[in-house]
PDB file of C-alpha atoms in Angstrom:
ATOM      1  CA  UNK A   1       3.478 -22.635  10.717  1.00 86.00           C
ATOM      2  CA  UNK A   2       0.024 -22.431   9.097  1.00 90.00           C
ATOM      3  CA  UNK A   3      -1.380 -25.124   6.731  1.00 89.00           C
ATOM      4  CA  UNK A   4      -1.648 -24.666   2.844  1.00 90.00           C
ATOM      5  CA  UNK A   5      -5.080 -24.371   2.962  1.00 92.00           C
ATOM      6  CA  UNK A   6      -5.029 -21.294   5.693  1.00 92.00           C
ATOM      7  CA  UNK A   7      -2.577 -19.635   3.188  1.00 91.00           C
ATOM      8  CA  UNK A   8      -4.486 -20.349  -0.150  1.00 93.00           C
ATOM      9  CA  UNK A   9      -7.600 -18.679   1.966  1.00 94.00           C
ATOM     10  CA  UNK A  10      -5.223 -15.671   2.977  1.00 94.00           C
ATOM     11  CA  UNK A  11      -3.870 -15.216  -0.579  1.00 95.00           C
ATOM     12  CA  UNK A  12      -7.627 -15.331  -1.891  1.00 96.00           C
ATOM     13  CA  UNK A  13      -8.545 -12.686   0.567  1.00 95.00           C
ATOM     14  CA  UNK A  14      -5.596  -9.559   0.411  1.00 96.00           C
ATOM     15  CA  UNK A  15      -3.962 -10.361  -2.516  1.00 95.00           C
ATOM     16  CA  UNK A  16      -5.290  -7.015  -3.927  1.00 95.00           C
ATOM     17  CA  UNK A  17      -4.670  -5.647  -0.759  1.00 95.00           C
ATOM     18  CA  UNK A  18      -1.359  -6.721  -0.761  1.00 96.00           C
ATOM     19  CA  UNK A  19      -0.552  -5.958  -4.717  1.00 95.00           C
ATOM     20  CA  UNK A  20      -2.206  -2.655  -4.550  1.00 94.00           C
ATOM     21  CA  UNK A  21       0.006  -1.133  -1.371  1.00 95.00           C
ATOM     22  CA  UNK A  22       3.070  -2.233  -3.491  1.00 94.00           C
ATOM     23  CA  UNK A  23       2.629  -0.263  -6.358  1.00 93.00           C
ATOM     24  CA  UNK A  24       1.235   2.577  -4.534  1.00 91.00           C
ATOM     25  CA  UNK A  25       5.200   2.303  -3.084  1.00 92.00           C
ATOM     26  CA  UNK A  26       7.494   0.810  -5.359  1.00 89.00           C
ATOM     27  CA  UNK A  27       5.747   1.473  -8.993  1.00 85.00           C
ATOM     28  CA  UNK A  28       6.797  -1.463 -10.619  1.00 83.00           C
ATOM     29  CA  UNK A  29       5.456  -5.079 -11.084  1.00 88.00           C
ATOM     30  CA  UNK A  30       8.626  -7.059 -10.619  1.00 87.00           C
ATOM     31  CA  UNK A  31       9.167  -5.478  -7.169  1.00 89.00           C
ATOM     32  CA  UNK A  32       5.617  -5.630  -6.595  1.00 93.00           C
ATOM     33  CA  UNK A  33       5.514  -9.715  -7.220  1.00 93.00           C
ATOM     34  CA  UNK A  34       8.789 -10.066  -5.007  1.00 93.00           C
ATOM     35  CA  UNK A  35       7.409  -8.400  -1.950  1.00 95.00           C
ATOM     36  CA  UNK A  36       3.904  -9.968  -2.496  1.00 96.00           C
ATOM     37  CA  UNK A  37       5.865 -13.604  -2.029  1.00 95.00           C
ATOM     38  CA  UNK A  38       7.733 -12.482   0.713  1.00 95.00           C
ATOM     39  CA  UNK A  39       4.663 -11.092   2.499  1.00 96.00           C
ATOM     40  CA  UNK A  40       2.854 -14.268   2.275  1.00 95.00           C
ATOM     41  CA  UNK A  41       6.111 -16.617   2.988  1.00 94.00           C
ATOM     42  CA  UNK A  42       5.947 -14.232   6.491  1.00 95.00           C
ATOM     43  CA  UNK A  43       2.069 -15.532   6.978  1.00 95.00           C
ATOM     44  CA  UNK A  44       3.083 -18.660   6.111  1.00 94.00           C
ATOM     45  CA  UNK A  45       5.833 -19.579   8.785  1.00 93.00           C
ATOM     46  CA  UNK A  46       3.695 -17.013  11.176  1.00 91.00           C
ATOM     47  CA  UNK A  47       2.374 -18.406  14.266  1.00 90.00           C
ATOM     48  CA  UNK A  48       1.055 -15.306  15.067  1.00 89.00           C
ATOM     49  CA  UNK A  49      -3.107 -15.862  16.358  1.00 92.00           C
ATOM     50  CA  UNK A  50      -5.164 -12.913  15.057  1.00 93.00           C
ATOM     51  CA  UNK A  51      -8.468 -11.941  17.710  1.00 94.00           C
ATOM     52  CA  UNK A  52     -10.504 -11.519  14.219  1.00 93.00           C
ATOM     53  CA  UNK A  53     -10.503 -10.711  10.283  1.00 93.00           C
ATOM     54  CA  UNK A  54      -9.521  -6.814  10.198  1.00 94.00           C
ATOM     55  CA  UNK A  55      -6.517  -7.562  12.989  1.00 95.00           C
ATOM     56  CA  UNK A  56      -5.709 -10.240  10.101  1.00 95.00           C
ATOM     57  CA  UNK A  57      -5.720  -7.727   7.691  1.00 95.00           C
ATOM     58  CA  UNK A  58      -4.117  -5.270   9.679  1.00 95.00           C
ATOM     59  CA  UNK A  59      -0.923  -7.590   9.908  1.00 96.00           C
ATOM     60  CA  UNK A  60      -0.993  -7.716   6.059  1.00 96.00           C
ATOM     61  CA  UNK A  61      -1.255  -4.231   5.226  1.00 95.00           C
ATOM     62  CA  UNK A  62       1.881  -3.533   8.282  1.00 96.00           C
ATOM     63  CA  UNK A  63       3.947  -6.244   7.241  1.00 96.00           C
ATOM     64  CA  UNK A  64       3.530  -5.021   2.951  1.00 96.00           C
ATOM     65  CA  UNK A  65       4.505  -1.311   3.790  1.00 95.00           C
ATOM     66  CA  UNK A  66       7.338  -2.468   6.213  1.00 95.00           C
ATOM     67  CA  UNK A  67       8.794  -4.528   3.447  1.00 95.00           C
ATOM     68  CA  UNK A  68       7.854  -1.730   0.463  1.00 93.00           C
ATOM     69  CA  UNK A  69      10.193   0.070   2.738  1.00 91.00           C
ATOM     70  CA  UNK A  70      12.945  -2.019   3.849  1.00 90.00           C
ATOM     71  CA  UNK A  71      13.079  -2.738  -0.194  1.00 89.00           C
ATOM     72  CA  UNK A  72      13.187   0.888  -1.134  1.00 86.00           C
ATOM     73  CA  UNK A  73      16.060   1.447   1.982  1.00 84.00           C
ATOM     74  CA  UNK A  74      18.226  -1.167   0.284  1.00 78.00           C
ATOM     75  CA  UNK A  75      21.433  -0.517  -0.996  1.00 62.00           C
ATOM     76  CA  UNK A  76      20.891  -2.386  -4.216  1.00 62.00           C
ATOM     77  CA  UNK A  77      17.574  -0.310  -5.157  1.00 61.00           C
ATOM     78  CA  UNK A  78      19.164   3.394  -4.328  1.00 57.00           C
ATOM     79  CA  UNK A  79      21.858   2.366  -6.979  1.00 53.00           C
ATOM     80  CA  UNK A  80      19.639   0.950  -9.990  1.00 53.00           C
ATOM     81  CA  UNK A  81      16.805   2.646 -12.349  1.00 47.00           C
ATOM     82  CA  UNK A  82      13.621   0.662 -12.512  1.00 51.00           C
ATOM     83  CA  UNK A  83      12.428  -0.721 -15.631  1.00 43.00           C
ATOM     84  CA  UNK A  84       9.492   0.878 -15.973  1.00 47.00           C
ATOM     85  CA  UNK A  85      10.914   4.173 -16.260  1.00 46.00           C
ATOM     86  CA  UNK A  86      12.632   3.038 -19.462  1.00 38.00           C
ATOM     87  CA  UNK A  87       9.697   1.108 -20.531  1.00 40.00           C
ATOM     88  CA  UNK A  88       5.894   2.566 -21.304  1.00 45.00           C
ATOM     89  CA  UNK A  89       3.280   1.190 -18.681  1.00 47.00           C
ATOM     90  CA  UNK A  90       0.658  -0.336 -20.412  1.00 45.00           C
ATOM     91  CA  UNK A  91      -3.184   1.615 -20.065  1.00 49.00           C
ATOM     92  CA  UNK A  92      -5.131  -0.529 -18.812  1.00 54.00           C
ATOM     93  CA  UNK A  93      -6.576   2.819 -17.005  1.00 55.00           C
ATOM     94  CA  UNK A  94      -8.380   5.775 -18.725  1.00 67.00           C
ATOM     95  CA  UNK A  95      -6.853   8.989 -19.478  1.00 70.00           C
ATOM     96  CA  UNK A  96      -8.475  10.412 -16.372  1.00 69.00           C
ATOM     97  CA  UNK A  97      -8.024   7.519 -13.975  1.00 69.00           C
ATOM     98  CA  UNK A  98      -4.417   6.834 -15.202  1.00 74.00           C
ATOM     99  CA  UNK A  99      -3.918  10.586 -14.713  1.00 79.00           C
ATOM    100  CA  UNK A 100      -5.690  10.843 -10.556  1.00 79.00           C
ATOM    101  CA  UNK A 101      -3.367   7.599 -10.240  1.00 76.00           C
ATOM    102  CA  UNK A 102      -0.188   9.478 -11.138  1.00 80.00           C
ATOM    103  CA  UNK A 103      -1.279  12.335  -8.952  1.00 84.00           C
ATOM    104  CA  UNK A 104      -1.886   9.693  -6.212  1.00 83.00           C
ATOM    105  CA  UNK A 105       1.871   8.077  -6.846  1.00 83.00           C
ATOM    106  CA  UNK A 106       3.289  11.369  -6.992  1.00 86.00           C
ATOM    107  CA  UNK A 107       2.396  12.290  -3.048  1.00 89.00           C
ATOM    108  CA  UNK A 108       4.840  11.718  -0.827  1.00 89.00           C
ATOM    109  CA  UNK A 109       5.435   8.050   0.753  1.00 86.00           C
ATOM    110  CA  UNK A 110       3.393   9.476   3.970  1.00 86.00           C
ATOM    111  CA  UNK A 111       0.034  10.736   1.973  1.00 91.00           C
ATOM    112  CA  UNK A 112       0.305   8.088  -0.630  1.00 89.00           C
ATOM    113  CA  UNK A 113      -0.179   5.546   2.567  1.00 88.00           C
ATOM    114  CA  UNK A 114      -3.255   7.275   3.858  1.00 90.00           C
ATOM    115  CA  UNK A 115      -5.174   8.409   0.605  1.00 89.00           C
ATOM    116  CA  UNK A 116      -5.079   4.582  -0.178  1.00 85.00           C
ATOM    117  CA  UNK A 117      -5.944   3.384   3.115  1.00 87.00           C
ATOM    118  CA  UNK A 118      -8.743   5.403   2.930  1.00 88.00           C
ATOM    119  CA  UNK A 119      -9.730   6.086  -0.292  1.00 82.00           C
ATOM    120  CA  UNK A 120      -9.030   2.817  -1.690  1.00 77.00           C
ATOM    121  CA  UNK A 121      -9.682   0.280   1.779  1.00 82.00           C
ATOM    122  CA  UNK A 122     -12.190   2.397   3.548  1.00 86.00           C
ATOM    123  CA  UNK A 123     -10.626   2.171   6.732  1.00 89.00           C
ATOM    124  CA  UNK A 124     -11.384   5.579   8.722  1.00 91.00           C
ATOM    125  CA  UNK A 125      -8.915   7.614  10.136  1.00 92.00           C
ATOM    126  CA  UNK A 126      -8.768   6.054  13.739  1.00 93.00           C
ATOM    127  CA  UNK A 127      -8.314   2.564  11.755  1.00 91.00           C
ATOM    128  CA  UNK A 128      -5.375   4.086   9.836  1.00 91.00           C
ATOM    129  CA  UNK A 129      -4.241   5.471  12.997  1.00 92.00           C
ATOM    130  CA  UNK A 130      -3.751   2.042  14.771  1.00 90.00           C
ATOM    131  CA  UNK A 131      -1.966   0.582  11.344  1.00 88.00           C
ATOM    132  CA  UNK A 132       0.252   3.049  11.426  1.00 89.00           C
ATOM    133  CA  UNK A 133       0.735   3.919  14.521  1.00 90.00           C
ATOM    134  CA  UNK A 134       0.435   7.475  14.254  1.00 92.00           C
ATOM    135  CA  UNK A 135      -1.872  10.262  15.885  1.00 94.00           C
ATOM    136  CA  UNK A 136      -5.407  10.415  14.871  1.00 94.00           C
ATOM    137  CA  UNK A 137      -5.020  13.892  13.876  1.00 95.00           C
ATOM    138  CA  UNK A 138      -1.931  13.392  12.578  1.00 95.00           C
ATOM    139  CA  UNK A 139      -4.362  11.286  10.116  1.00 94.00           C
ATOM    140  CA  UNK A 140      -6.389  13.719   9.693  1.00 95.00           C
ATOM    141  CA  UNK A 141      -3.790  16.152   8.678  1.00 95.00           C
ATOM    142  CA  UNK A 142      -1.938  13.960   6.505  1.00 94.00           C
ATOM    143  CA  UNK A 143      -5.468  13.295   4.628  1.00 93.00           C
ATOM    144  CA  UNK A 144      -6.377  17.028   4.452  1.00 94.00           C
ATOM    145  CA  UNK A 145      -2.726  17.694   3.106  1.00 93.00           C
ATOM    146  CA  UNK A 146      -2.558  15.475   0.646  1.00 92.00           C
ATOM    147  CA  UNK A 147      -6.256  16.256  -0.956  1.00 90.00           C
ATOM    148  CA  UNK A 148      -4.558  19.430  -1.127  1.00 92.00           C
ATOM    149  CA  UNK A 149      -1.990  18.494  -2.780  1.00 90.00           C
ATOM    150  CA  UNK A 150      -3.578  16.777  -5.546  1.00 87.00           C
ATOM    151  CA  UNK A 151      -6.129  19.862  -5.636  1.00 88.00           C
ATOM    152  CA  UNK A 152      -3.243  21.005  -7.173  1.00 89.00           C
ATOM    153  CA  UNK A 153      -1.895  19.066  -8.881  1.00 86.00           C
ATOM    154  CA  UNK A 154      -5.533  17.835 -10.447  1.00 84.00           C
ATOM    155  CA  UNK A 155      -6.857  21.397 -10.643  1.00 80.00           C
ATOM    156  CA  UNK A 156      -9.827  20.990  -8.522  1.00 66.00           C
ATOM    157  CA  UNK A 157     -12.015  23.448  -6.219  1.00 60.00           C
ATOM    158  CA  UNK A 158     -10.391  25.413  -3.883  1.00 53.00           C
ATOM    159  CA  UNK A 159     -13.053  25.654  -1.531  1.00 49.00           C
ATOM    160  CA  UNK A 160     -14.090  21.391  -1.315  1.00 45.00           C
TER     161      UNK A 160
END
């Protein structure tokens, strides 16, 4: 079990991390706040020792998108409509970001991890490999499919 302090410093460093990876899966900010306790609550009553600060981060990112998905696997969530749908999302993002972010949510669960990963973290595609535990070219392809995708869907070059 780790000490308040260690988990104040965690929370400090991948709460956006940790936020961002749940909307990118569940779109909505009650779900979002739920898995972003339970994530932390994990770190908490870990004893897990991490060799440095990305295998630290690492955990976080596995541990969110394991629990995005064990959320949106549950019986109770295939049988309810979320709220937002009912409800207009407020625009706190311009036309054109709010529009590249609804592209970006629109990918399938298996591009949508990757683009942000990369895109949004910076990890590179051997990184994302490792988190994910998946191929490096099966990153690669992933990434290349899904800039294709929102090609078009976004209308850009065909040639980039």
């Amino acid at each position: 079990m780790r000490s308040e302090q260690e988990a104040n410093e965690a929370i400090e460093r991948y709460a956006d991390t940790v936020r961002r990876i749940c909307m990118i899966h569940l779109k909505n900010h009650a779900d979002t706040e739920d898995i972003f306790q339970n994530v932390f609550l994990k770190y908490a009553l870990s004893t897990a020792v991490f060799e440095s600060e990305e295998h630290e981060k690492a955990w976080f990112i596995r541990v969110t998108i394991n629990a995005c998905r064990d959320l949106l696997k549950s019986f109770f969530r295939s049988r309810t409509v979320p709220l937002d749908t009912l409800l207009d999302q407020p625009a706190d993002l311009t036309e054109n970001d709010r529009t590249v972010f609804d592209a970006v949510l629109a990918l399938p669960p298996k591009y949508r991890d990757v683009v942000y990963l990369h895109y949004y973290e910076g990890y590179t595609a051997p990184q994302i490999a490792d988190m994910l535990r998946k191929n490096v070219n099966t990153v690669y392809t992933l990434l290349n499919r899904a800039k294709q995708a929102l090609r078009q869907t976004l209308g850009g070059d065909d040639d980039a």
